[in-house]
Backbone as numpy.savetxt, mean C-alpha at the origin, in Angstrom:
# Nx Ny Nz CAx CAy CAz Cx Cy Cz
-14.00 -3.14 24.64 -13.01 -3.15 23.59 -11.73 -2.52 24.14
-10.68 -3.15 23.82 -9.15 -2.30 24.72 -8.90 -1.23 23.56
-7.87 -0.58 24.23 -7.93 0.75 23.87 -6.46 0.81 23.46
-6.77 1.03 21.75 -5.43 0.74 20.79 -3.72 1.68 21.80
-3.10 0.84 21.18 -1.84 1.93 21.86 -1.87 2.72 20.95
-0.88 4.15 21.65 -0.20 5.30 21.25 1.13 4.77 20.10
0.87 4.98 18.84 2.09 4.67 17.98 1.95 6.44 17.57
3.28 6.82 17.14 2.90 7.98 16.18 3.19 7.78 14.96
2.09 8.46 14.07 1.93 8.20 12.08 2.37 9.14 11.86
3.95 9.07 10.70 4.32 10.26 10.11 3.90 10.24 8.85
4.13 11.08 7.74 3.75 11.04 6.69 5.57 10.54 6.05
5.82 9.61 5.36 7.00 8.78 4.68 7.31 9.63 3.70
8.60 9.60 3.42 9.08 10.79 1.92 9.79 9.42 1.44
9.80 10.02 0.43 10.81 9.19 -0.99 11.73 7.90 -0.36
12.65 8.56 0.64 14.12 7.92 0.73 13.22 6.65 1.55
12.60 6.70 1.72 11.67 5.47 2.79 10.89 4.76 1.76
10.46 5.10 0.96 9.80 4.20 0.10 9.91 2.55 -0.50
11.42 2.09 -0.65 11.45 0.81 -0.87 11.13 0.17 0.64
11.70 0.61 1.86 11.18 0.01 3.20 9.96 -0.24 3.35
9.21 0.63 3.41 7.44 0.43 3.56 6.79 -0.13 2.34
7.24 -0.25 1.38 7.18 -1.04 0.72 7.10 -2.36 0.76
8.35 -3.01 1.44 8.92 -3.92 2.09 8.03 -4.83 3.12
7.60 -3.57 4.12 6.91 -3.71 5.04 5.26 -4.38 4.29
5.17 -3.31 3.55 3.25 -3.58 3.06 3.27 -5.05 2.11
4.77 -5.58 1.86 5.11 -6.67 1.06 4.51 -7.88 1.34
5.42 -7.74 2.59 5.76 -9.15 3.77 4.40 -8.86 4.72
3.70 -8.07 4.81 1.91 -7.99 5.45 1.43 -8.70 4.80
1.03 -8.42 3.15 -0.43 -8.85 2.57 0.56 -10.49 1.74
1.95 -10.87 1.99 2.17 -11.84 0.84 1.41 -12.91 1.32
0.83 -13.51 2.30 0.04 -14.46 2.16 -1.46 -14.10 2.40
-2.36 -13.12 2.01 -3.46 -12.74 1.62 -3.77 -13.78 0.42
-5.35 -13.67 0.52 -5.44 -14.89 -0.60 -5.68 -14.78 -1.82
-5.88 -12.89 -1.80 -6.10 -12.55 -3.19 -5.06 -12.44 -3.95
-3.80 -12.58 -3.10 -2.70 -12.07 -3.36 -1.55 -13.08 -4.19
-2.01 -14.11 -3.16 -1.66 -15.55 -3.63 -2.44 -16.10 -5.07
-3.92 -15.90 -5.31 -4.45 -16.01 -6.67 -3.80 -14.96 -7.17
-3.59 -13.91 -7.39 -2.72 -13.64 -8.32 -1.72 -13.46 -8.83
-0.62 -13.95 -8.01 0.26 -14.68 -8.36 0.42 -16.09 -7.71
0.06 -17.09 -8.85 -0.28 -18.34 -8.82 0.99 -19.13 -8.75
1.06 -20.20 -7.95 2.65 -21.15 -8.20 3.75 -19.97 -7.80
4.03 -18.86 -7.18 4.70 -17.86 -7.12 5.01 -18.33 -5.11
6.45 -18.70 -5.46 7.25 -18.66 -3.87 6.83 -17.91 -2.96
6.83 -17.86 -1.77 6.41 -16.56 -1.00 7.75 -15.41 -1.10
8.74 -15.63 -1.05 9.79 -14.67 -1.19 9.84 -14.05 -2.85
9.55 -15.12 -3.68 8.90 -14.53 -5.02 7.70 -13.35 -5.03
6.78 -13.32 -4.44 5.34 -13.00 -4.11 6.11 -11.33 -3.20
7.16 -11.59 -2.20 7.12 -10.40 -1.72 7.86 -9.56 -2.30
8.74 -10.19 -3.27 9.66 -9.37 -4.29 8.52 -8.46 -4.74
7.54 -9.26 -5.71 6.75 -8.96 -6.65 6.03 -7.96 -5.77
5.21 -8.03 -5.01 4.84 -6.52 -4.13 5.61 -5.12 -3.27
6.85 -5.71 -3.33 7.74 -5.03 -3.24 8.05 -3.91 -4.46
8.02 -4.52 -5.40 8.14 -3.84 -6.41 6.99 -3.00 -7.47
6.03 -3.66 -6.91 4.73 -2.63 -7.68 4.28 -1.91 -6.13
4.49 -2.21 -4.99 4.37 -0.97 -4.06 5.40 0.87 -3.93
6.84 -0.06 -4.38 7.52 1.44 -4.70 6.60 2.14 -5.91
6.04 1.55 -6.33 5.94 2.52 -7.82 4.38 2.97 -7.31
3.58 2.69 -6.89 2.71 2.82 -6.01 3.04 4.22 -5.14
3.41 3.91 -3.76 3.60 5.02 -2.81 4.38 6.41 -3.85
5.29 6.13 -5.02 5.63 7.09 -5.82 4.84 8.21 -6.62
4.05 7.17 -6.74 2.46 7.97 -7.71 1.29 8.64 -6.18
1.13 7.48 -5.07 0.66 8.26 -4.20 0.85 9.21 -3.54
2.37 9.59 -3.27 2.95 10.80 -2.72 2.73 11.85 -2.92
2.45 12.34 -4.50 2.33 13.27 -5.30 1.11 13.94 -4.76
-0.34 13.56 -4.58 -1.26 14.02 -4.24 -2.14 13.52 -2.96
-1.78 12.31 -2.31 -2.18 11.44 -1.00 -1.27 11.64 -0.23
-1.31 10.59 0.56 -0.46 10.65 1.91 0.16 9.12 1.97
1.17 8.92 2.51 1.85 7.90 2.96 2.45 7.66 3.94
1.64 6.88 4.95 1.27 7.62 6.51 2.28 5.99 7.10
3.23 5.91 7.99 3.84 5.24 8.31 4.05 5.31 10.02
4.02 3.96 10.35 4.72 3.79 12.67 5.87 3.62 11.87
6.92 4.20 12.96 8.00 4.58 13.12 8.44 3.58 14.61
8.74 2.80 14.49 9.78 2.09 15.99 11.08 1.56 15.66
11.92 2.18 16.43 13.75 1.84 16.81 14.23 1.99 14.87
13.99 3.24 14.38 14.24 3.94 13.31 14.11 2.96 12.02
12.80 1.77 12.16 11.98 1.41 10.88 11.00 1.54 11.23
10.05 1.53 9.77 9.14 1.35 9.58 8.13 -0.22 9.90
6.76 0.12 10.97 6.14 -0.77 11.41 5.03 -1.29 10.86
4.33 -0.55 10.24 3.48 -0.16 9.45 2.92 0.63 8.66
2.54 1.05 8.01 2.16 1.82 6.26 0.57 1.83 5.99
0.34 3.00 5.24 -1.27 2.81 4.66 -0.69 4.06 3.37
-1.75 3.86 2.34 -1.65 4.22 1.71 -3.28 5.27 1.16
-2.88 6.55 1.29 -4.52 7.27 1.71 -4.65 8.69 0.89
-5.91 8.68 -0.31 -6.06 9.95 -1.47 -7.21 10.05 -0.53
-6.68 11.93 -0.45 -7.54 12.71 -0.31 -8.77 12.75 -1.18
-9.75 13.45 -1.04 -11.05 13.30 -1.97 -10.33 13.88 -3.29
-11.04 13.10 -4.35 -10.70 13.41 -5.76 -9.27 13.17 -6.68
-8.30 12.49 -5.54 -6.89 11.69 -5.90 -7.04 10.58 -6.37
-8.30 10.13 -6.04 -7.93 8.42 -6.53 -9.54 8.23 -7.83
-9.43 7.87 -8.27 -8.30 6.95 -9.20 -7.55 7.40 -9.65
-5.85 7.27 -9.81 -4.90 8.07 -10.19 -4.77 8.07 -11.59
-4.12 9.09 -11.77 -4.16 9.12 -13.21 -3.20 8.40 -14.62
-3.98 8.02 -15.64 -4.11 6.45 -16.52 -2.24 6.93 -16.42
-1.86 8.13 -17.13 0.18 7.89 -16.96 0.63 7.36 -15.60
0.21 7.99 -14.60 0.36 6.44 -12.91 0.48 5.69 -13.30
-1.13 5.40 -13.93 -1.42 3.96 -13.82 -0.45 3.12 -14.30
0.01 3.30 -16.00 0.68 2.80 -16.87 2.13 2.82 -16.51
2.63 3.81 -15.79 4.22 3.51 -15.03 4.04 2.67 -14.12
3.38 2.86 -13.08 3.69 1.61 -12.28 3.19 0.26 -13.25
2.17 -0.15 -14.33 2.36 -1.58 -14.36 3.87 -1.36 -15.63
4.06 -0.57 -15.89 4.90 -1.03 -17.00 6.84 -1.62 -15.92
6.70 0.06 -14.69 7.58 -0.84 -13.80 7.57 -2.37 -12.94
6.42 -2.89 -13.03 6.00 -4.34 -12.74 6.73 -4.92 -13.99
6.12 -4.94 -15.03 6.71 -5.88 -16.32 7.92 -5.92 -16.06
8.75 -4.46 -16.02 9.98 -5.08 -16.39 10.90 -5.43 -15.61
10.57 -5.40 -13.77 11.10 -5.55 -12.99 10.83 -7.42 -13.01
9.36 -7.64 -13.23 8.97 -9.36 -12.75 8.34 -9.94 -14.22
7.92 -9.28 -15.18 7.83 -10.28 -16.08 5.80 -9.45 -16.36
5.29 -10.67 -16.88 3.97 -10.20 -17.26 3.40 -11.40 -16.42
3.22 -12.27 -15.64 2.68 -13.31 -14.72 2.27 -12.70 -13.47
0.74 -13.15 -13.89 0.22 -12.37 -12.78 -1.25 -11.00 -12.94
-0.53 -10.44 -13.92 -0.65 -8.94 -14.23 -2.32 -9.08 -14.70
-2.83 -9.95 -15.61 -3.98 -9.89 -16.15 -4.88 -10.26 -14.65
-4.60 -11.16 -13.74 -5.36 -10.86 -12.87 -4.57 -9.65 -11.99
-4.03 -9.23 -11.99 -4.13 -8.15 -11.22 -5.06 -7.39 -11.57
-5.11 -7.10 -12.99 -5.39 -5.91 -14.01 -7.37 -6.17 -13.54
-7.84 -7.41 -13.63 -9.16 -7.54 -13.48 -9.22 -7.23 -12.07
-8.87 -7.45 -11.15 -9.25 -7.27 -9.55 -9.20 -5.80 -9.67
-8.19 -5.16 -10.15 -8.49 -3.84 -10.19 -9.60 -3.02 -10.83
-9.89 -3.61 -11.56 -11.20 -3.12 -12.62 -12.40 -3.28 -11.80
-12.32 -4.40 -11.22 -13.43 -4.75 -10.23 -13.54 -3.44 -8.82
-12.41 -3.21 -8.50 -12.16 -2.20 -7.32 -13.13 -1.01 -8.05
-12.32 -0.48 -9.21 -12.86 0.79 -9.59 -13.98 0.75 -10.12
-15.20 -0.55 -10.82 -16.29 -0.92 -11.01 -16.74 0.20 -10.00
-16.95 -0.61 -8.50 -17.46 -0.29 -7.33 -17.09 0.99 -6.76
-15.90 1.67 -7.24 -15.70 2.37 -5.97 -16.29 3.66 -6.24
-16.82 3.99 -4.61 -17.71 5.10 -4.89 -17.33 6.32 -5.12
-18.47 6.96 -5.70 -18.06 8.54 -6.44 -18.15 9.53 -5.50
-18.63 9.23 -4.50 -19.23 10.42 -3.79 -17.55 10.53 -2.95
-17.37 12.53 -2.48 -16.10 13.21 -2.38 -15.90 11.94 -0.76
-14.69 11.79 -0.98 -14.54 10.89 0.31 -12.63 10.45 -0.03
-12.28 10.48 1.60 -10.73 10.23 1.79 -10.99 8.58 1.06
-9.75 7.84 0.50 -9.64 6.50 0.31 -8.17 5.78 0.45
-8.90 4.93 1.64 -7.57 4.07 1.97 -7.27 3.17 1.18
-6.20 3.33 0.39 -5.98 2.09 -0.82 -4.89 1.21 -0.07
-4.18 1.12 0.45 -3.63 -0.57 1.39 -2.74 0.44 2.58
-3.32 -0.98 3.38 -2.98 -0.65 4.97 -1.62 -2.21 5.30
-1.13 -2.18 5.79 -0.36 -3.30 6.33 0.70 -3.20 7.29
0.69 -3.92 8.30 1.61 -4.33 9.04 2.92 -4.83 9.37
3.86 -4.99 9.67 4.92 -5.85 9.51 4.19 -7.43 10.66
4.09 -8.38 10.12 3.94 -9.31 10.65 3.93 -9.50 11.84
5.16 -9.42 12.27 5.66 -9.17 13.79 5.09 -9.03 14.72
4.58 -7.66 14.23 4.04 -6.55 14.83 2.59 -6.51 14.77
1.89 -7.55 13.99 0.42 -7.44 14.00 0.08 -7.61 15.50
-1.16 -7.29 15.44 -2.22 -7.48 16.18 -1.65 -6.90 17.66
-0.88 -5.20 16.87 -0.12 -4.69 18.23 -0.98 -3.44 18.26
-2.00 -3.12 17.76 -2.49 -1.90 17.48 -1.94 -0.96 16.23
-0.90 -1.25 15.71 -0.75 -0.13 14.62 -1.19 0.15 13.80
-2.24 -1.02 13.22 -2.98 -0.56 12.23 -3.77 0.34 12.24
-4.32 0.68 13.86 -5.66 1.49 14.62 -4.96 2.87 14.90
-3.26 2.95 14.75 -2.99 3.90 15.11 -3.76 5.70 14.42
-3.42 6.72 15.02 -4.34 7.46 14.58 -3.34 8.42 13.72
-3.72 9.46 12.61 -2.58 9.51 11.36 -2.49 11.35 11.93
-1.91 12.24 11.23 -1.16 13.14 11.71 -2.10 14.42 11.88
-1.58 15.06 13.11 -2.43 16.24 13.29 -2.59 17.46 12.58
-3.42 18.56 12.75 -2.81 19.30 11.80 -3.85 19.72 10.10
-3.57 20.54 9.42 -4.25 20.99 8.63 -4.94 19.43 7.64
-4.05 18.18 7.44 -4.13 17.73 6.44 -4.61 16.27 7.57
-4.94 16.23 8.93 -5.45 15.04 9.47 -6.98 14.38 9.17
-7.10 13.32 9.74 -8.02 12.75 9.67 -9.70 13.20 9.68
């Protein structure tokens, strides 16, 4: 197996947030779950639309997770999004700002399947104390360069 490159993972603050956003947009917009749920939806439509429920996202994750970002020629390459044990599932006022900032940024299309895929996530997801990576993505480009494998920050709060 080759042996991922050296990227370094910082942890992203605020002023970076619509970028990696951006970034985790234009990764998953042609995923296929992504595409069922938003149906008949353009791809530049589709990355708006994740664009915009990811800021509100990394906003609510910041608070108590991490928002771990590659850094090359001063953007962002890639993004994950990662609660410490007992952060996730975030809590129902999160929850309800970010979809209510979805509505009124894109409308209500879409949202009921979002709303079930998510139900389905938290059905399953397990209870026992454990870190959780809630979305990882790439800039396109840049896939299949190692950054996703990169390793996240040293230090009291690492891996």
């Amino acid at each position: 197996m080759e042996e991922a490159m050296a990227f370094e993972v910082l942890q992203i603050e605020r002023p970076s947030h619509r970028e990696t956003a951006q970034v985790l947009a234009r990764s998953l917009k042609d995923d296929p779950t992504i595409v069922s749920i938003f149906r008949g939806v353009s791809v530049a439509g589709r990355v708006k639309r994740l664009t915009d429920a990811f800021v509100a996202m990394l906003a609510a994750a910041s608070k108590k997770g991490l928002v771990l970002g590659v850094w090359e020629d001063r953007h962002i390459a890639g993004a994950a999004i990662v609660h410490p044990p007992g952060a996730y599932p975030l809590p129902t006022v999160a929850q309800v700002v970010i979809l209510a900032r979805f509505i009124v940024r894109n409308g209500t299309g879409g949202v009921g399947r979002w709303l079930s895929l998510l139900s389905a996530y938290n059905k399953h997801h397990v209870k026992e104390s454990h870190y959780y990576l809630e979305l990882i993505g790439v800039e396109p480009a840049r896939q299949r360069q190692g950054i996703g494998r990169s390793r996240g920050p040293r230090g009291p709060r690492s891996w």
